[in-house]
């Protein structure tokens, strides 16, 4: 990948990360009432976080080889923060998909629907929480060094 | 109801020949030896039998919907089972990832996990997913009271999230 494309993907990844963190908070807020039908919102948030994660996974090998050694040498704590952000991003992705799965099952409207709504609430709340931390950490890291 | 006693030839069964309009099965079945004409009474009775069968088939398609909407029907736990499987797979993924993260922090990466990918983040993700998916799917099958398990699933998932965050923050 050329430098221009890598920088472009990096910026899109950063913006998508913040957007998806905020988008994940939306179903989490709506699901305080577990019987509420929020599948459309949940799908949009999950697609956003999946896109952000896919772009991050695409960038990670180049970042690990080119930027991370310089970042760790210049500011070790920021380098460690970057690693934490990656792990939290993975958790946000997985939790969003768990929430979406639970919501899809809750659409059957049988006796298990309220409990599935609660599972989706916890999953989306957790996803929004870790995604917000990851987005904040990404902002700090990008303030120190980018491609 | 009129029944035909002649045997079907070749690979055709008695029933298929009986219903096959190409062989005139429906009309021929309404004839009697003593009266070669088509009997209207038998025709009407035949239509009644057919209507009863058609209604039953049509009802079958809406029965599931009616059952799902019914407030008094006893619902099966298929959603509960799938919910337990999804929730437990997620919790197992987070716990497996946190465990691998801890092992990595102490410099004891399992060789099988390290062999998955040269990048540790990808290797941990793949290993946790490979562990969590079959484990979650099989865990939901033998459980007796799935509704109760689903009721505790939010707490279990919240505990797994908390453990994951603590591990990542302090052992990364």
CSV table of C-alpha atoms in Angstrom, one decimal:
chain,number,residue,atom,x,y,z
A,1,UNK,CA,0.0,0.0,0.0
A,2,UNK,CA,1.2,3.5,-0.8
A,3,UNK,CA,1.7,6.1,1.9
A,4,UNK,CA,-1.2,8.1,0.7
A,5,UNK,CA,-3.7,5.2,0.9
A,6,UNK,CA,-2.4,4.2,4.3
A,7,UNK,CA,-2.9,7.7,5.6
A,8,UNK,CA,-6.3,7.9,4.1
A,9,UNK,CA,-7.3,4.5,5.7
A,10,UNK,CA,-5.9,5.7,9.0
A,11,UNK,CA,-8.0,8.8,9.1
A,12,UNK,CA,-11.1,7.0,8.0
A,13,UNK,CA,-10.5,4.4,10.7
A,14,UNK,CA,-10.1,7.1,13.3
A,15,UNK,CA,-13.4,8.8,12.3
A,16,UNK,CA,-15.3,5.5,12.0
A,17,UNK,CA,-14.0,4.5,15.4
A,18,UNK,CA,-15.5,7.5,17.1
A,19,UNK,CA,-18.7,7.2,15.0
A,20,UNK,CA,-19.1,3.5,15.9
A,21,UNK,CA,-18.4,4.2,19.6
A,22,UNK,CA,-21.3,6.7,19.6
A,23,UNK,CA,-23.5,4.5,17.5
A,24,UNK,CA,-23.0,1.6,19.9
A,25,UNK,CA,-24.2,3.8,22.7
A,26,UNK,CA,-27.5,4.3,20.9
A,27,UNK,CA,-28.9,0.7,21.1
A,28,UNK,CA,-27.5,0.5,24.7
A,29,UNK,CA,-29.6,3.5,25.7
A,30,UNK,CA,-32.7,2.3,23.9
A,31,UNK,CA,-32.4,-1.2,25.3
A,32,UNK,CA,-33.0,0.0,28.9
A,33,UNK,CA,-36.5,-1.3,28.0
A,34,UNK,CA,-35.6,-4.8,26.8
A,35,UNK,CA,-38.7,-5.4,24.8
A,36,UNK,CA,-38.0,-2.4,22.5
A,37,UNK,CA,-37.4,-3.3,18.8
A,38,UNK,CA,-34.1,-1.6,18.0
A,39,UNK,CA,-32.8,-4.1,15.4
A,40,UNK,CA,-32.2,-1.4,12.7
A,41,UNK,CA,-30.2,0.8,15.0
A,42,UNK,CA,-28.3,-2.2,16.3
A,43,UNK,CA,-27.5,-3.4,12.7
A,44,UNK,CA,-26.2,0.1,11.8
A,45,UNK,CA,-24.0,0.3,14.9
A,46,UNK,CA,-22.6,-3.2,14.4
A,47,UNK,CA,-21.9,-2.6,10.7
A,48,UNK,CA,-20.0,0.6,11.6
A,49,UNK,CA,-17.9,-1.1,14.3
A,50,UNK,CA,-17.2,-4.0,12.0
A,51,UNK,CA,-16.0,-1.6,9.3
A,52,UNK,CA,-13.8,0.3,11.7
A,53,UNK,CA,-12.3,-3.0,13.0
A,54,UNK,CA,-11.7,-4.3,9.5
A,55,UNK,CA,-9.8,-1.1,8.6
A,56,UNK,CA,-7.9,-1.3,11.8
A,57,UNK,CA,-6.9,-4.9,11.1
A,58,UNK,CA,-5.9,-3.8,7.6
A,59,UNK,CA,-3.6,-1.1,9.0
A,60,UNK,CA,-2.2,-3.0,11.9
A,61,UNK,CA,0.7,-4.9,10.2
A,62,UNK,CA,2.0,-1.7,8.6
A,63,UNK,CA,1.5,0.2,11.9
A,64,UNK,CA,3.2,-2.5,13.9
A,65,UNK,CA,6.2,-2.5,11.5
A,66,UNK,CA,6.5,1.2,10.7
A,67,UNK,CA,5.1,3.4,13.5
A,68,UNK,CA,5.0,1.3,16.7
A,69,UNK,CA,8.8,1.0,17.3
A,70,UNK,CA,9.2,4.8,16.9
A,71,UNK,CA,6.2,5.4,19.2
A,72,UNK,CA,7.4,3.0,21.9
A,73,UNK,CA,10.9,4.5,21.7
A,74,UNK,CA,9.5,8.1,22.0
A,75,UNK,CA,6.7,7.5,24.5
A,76,UNK,CA,6.5,3.9,25.9
A,77,UNK,CA,3.3,4.6,27.8
A,78,UNK,CA,1.6,5.7,24.6
A,79,UNK,CA,2.8,2.6,22.9
A,80,UNK,CA,1.3,0.5,25.6
A,81,UNK,CA,-1.9,2.5,25.3
A,82,UNK,CA,-2.0,1.7,21.7
A,83,UNK,CA,-1.9,-2.1,22.4
A,84,UNK,CA,-4.7,-1.7,25.0
A,85,UNK,CA,-6.8,0.1,22.4
A,86,UNK,CA,-6.4,-2.8,20.0
A,87,UNK,CA,-7.6,-5.3,22.6
A,88,UNK,CA,-10.5,-3.1,23.6
A,89,UNK,CA,-11.5,-2.7,19.9
A,90,UNK,CA,-11.6,-6.5,19.6
A,91,UNK,CA,-13.9,-6.7,22.6
A,92,UNK,CA,-16.2,-4.0,21.2
A,93,UNK,CA,-16.5,-5.9,17.9
A,94,UNK,CA,-17.3,-9.2,19.6
A,95,UNK,CA,-19.8,-7.7,22.0
A,96,UNK,CA,-21.6,-5.8,19.2
A,97,UNK,CA,-22.1,-9.1,17.3
A,98,UNK,CA,-23.3,-10.9,20.5
A,99,UNK,CA,-25.8,-8.1,21.1
A,100,UNK,CA,-27.0,-8.3,17.5
A,101,UNK,CA,-27.4,-12.0,17.7
A,102,UNK,CA,-29.4,-11.7,20.9
A,103,UNK,CA,-31.6,-9.0,19.4
A,104,UNK,CA,-32.3,-11.1,16.3
A,105,UNK,CA,-33.4,-14.0,18.5
A,106,UNK,CA,-35.6,-11.7,20.6
A,107,UNK,CA,-37.6,-10.8,17.5
A,108,UNK,CA,-39.3,-14.2,17.7
A,109,UNK,CA,-41.3,-12.6,20.6
A,110,UNK,CA,-41.6,-15.8,22.6
A,111,UNK,CA,-41.1,-16.2,26.4
A,112,UNK,CA,-37.3,-15.7,26.1
A,113,UNK,CA,-37.5,-12.3,24.4
A,114,UNK,CA,-37.1,-10.1,27.5
A,115,UNK,CA,-34.1,-12.0,28.7
A,116,UNK,CA,-32.5,-11.9,25.3
A,117,UNK,CA,-33.2,-8.1,25.3
A,118,UNK,CA,-31.3,-7.9,28.6
A,119,UNK,CA,-28.4,-9.9,27.1
A,120,UNK,CA,-28.3,-7.5,24.2
A,121,UNK,CA,-28.4,-4.5,26.6
A,122,UNK,CA,-25.4,-5.7,28.5
A,123,UNK,CA,-23.5,-6.6,25.3
A,124,UNK,CA,-24.2,-3.2,23.7
A,125,UNK,CA,-23.4,-1.3,26.9
A,126,UNK,CA,-20.1,-3.1,27.2
A,127,UNK,CA,-19.4,-2.6,23.6
A,128,UNK,CA,-20.1,1.1,23.8
A,129,UNK,CA,-18.0,1.4,27.0
A,130,UNK,CA,-14.9,-0.3,25.6
A,131,UNK,CA,-15.3,1.4,22.2
A,132,UNK,CA,-15.3,4.8,23.8
A,133,UNK,CA,-12.1,4.0,25.8
A,134,UNK,CA,-10.6,2.6,22.6
A,135,UNK,CA,-11.5,5.7,20.6
A,136,UNK,CA,-10.1,8.0,23.3
A,137,UNK,CA,-6.9,6.0,23.4
A,138,UNK,CA,-6.7,6.2,19.6
A,139,UNK,CA,-7.0,9.9,19.8
A,140,UNK,CA,-4.1,10.2,22.3
A,141,UNK,CA,-2.0,7.9,20.2
A,142,UNK,CA,-2.7,9.7,17.0
A,143,UNK,CA,-1.7,13.0,18.7
A,144,UNK,CA,1.7,11.6,19.3
A,145,UNK,CA,2.5,9.8,16.0
A,146,UNK,CA,0.7,8.9,12.8
A,147,UNK,CA,1.8,7.4,9.5
B,1,UNK,CA,-64.9,-42.8,0.7
B,2,UNK,CA,-64.3,-44.7,-2.5
B,3,UNK,CA,-61.2,-46.9,-2.6
B,4,UNK,CA,-59.7,-48.4,-5.7
B,5,UNK,CA,-58.5,-52.0,-5.4
B,6,UNK,CA,-56.5,-52.4,-8.7
B,7,UNK,CA,-52.7,-52.5,-8.4
B,8,UNK,CA,-50.5,-49.8,-9.8
B,9,UNK,CA,-48.2,-50.9,-12.5
B,10,UNK,CA,-44.5,-50.1,-12.7
B,11,UNK,CA,-43.0,-47.7,-10.3
B,12,UNK,CA,-46.3,-45.8,-9.6
B,13,UNK,CA,-47.8,-46.4,-6.2
B,14,UNK,CA,-51.5,-47.0,-5.7
B,15,UNK,CA,-52.0,-43.6,-4.2
B,16,UNK,CA,-50.3,-41.7,-7.0
B,17,UNK,CA,-52.3,-43.5,-9.7
B,18,UNK,CA,-55.4,-42.8,-7.7
B,19,UNK,CA,-54.7,-39.1,-7.7
B,20,UNK,CA,-53.2,-38.9,-11.2
B,21,UNK,CA,-55.5,-36.8,-13.4
B,22,UNK,CA,-53.8,-38.1,-16.6
B,23,UNK,CA,-55.2,-41.6,-15.9
B,24,UNK,CA,-58.6,-40.2,-15.1
B,25,UNK,CA,-58.2,-41.4,-11.6
B,26,UNK,CA,-60.5,-39.0,-9.9
B,27,UNK,CA,-63.4,-39.5,-12.2
B,28,UNK,CA,-62.9,-43.2,-12.7
B,29,UNK,CA,-62.9,-43.6,-8.9
B,30,UNK,CA,-66.4,-42.2,-8.7
B,31,UNK,CA,-67.8,-44.9,-11.1
B,32,UNK,CA,-69.5,-48.1,-10.0
B,33,UNK,CA,-70.0,-51.3,-11.8
B,34,UNK,CA,-73.7,-51.0,-11.6
B,35,UNK,CA,-73.7,-47.4,-12.9
B,36,UNK,CA,-71.1,-46.3,-15.3
B,37,UNK,CA,-72.0,-42.6,-15.0
B,38,UNK,CA,-70.3,-40.2,-12.6
B,39,UNK,CA,-72.3,-40.0,-9.4
B,40,UNK,CA,-72.8,-36.4,-8.1
B,41,UNK,CA,-73.2,-37.5,-4.5
B,42,UNK,CA,-69.8,-39.2,-4.5
B,43,UNK,CA,-68.3,-36.2,-6.3
B,44,UNK,CA,-69.5,-33.9,-3.5
B,45,UNK,CA,-68.3,-36.2,-0.8
B,46,UNK,CA,-65.0,-36.4,-2.5
B,47,UNK,CA,-64.8,-32.6,-2.6
B,48,UNK,CA,-65.6,-32.5,1.1
B,49,UNK,CA,-62.7,-34.8,1.9
B,50,UNK,CA,-60.4,-32.7,-0.3
B,51,UNK,CA,-61.5,-29.5,1.3
B,52,UNK,CA,-60.9,-30.9,4.8
B,53,UNK,CA,-57.4,-31.9,3.7
B,54,UNK,CA,-56.7,-28.5,2.1
B,55,UNK,CA,-57.8,-26.6,5.2
B,56,UNK,CA,-55.5,-28.7,7.4
B,57,UNK,CA,-52.5,-28.0,5.1
B,58,UNK,CA,-53.3,-24.3,5.1
B,59,UNK,CA,-53.7,-24.3,8.9
B,60,UNK,CA,-50.4,-26.0,9.3
B,61,UNK,CA,-48.6,-23.0,7.7
B,62,UNK,CA,-50.1,-20.5,10.2
B,63,UNK,CA,-50.0,-22.8,13.2
B,64,UNK,CA,-46.5,-21.8,14.2
B,65,UNK,CA,-47.3,-18.1,14.0
B,66,UNK,CA,-50.5,-18.7,16.1
B,67,UNK,CA,-48.5,-20.6,18.7
B,68,UNK,CA,-45.9,-17.9,19.0
B,69,UNK,CA,-48.5,-15.3,19.6
B,70,UNK,CA,-50.6,-17.3,21.9
B,71,UNK,CA,-50.5,-16.2,25.6
B,72,UNK,CA,-51.6,-19.6,26.9
B,73,UNK,CA,-49.5,-22.0,24.7
B,74,UNK,CA,-46.4,-23.6,26.4
B,75,UNK,CA,-43.5,-22.3,24.4
B,76,UNK,CA,-40.5,-24.4,23.6
B,77,UNK,CA,-37.1,-23.1,24.5
B,78,UNK,CA,-35.4,-22.8,21.1
B,79,UNK,CA,-34.8,-19.1,21.5
B,80,UNK,CA,-33.6,-19.6,25.0
B,81,UNK,CA,-31.2,-22.3,23.9
B,82,UNK,CA,-29.9,-20.2,21.1
B,83,UNK,CA,-29.6,-17.2,23.4
B,84,UNK,CA,-27.6,-19.2,25.9
B,85,UNK,CA,-25.4,-20.4,23.1
B,86,UNK,CA,-24.7,-16.9,21.8
B,87,UNK,CA,-24.2,-15.4,25.3
B,88,UNK,CA,-21.9,-18.2,26.5
B,89,UNK,CA,-19.9,-18.1,23.3
B,90,UNK,CA,-19.3,-14.4,23.9
B,91,UNK,CA,-18.4,-14.8,27.5
B,92,UNK,CA,-16.0,-17.7,26.7
B,93,UNK,CA,-14.4,-15.6,24.0
B,94,UNK,CA,-13.7,-12.8,26.4
B,95,UNK,CA,-12.4,-15.2,29.1
B,96,UNK,CA,-10.2,-17.1,26.6
B,97,UNK,CA,-8.8,-13.8,25.2
B,98,UNK,CA,-8.1,-12.5,28.7
B,99,UNK,CA,-6.4,-15.8,29.7
B,100,UNK,CA,-4.2,-15.7,26.6
B,101,UNK,CA,-3.4,-12.0,27.3
B,102,UNK,CA,-2.3,-13.0,30.8
B,103,UNK,CA,-0.1,-15.8,29.5
B,104,UNK,CA,1.4,-13.3,27.0
B,105,UNK,CA,2.1,-10.8,29.7
B,106,UNK,CA,3.9,-13.5,31.7
B,107,UNK,CA,5.8,-14.6,28.6
B,108,UNK,CA,4.2,-18.0,28.4
B,109,UNK,CA,2.4,-17.9,25.0
B,110,UNK,CA,1.1,-21.3,24.1
B,111,UNK,CA,3.0,-22.7,21.0
B,112,UNK,CA,-0.3,-23.6,19.3
B,113,UNK,CA,-1.6,-20.0,19.6
B,114,UNK,CA,1.7,-18.5,18.5
B,115,UNK,CA,1.7,-20.7,15.4
B,116,UNK,CA,-1.6,-19.4,14.2
B,117,UNK,CA,-0.3,-16.0,13.1
B,118,UNK,CA,3.0,-14.1,13.4
B,119,UNK,CA,1.1,-11.2,14.8
B,120,UNK,CA,0.1,-12.0,18.5
B,121,UNK,CA,-3.1,-9.9,18.3
B,122,UNK,CA,-4.5,-11.9,15.4
B,123,UNK,CA,-3.3,-15.2,16.9
B,124,UNK,CA,-5.1,-14.5,20.1
B,125,UNK,CA,-8.3,-13.4,18.3
B,126,UNK,CA,-8.3,-16.5,16.1
B,127,UNK,CA,-7.5,-18.9,19.0
B,128,UNK,CA,-10.3,-17.3,21.2
B,129,UNK,CA,-12.8,-17.5,18.4
B,130,UNK,CA,-11.9,-21.1,17.6
B,131,UNK,CA,-12.3,-22.0,21.3
B,132,UNK,CA,-15.5,-20.0,21.9
B,133,UNK,CA,-17.7,-20.9,19.0
B,134,UNK,CA,-17.8,-24.7,19.5
B,135,UNK,CA,-17.7,-24.4,23.3
B,136,UNK,CA,-20.7,-22.0,23.3
B,137,UNK,CA,-22.7,-24.1,20.8
B,138,UNK,CA,-22.2,-27.3,22.8
B,139,UNK,CA,-22.7,-25.6,26.2
B,140,UNK,CA,-26.3,-24.6,25.3
B,141,UNK,CA,-27.4,-28.1,24.3
B,142,UNK,CA,-27.3,-30.3,27.5
B,143,UNK,CA,-28.6,-27.6,29.9
B,144,UNK,CA,-31.8,-28.5,31.6
B,145,UNK,CA,-33.3,-25.2,32.6
B,146,UNK,CA,-32.4,-22.9,29.7
B,147,UNK,CA,-34.7,-20.1,30.8
B,148,UNK,CA,-32.9,-19.9,34.1
B,149,UNK,CA,-29.5,-20.0,32.4
B,150,UNK,CA,-30.6,-17.2,30.0
B,151,UNK,CA,-31.7,-15.2,33.0
B,152,UNK,CA,-28.2,-15.3,34.5
B,153,UNK,CA,-26.5,-14.7,31.2
B,154,UNK,CA,-26.4,-10.8,31.4
B,155,UNK,CA,-24.6,-11.1,34.8
B,156,UNK,CA,-22.2,-13.6,33.4
B,157,UNK,CA,-21.5,-11.5,30.4
B,158,UNK,CA,-21.0,-8.4,32.5
B,159,UNK,CA,-18.6,-10.3,34.7
B,160,UNK,CA,-16.7,-11.5,31.6
B,161,UNK,CA,-16.5,-7.9,30.3
B,162,UNK,CA,-15.2,-6.6,33.6
B,163,UNK,CA,-12.6,-9.3,33.8
B,164,UNK,CA,-11.5,-8.6,30.2
B,165,UNK,CA,-11.2,-4.9,30.8
B,166,UNK,CA,-9.2,-5.3,34.0
B,167,UNK,CA,-6.9,-7.9,32.4
B,168,UNK,CA,-6.3,-5.6,29.3
B,169,UNK,CA,-5.7,-2.5,31.4
B,170,UNK,CA,-3.4,-4.0,34.0
B,171,UNK,CA,-1.6,-6.8,32.0
B,172,UNK,CA,-1.0,-5.4,28.6
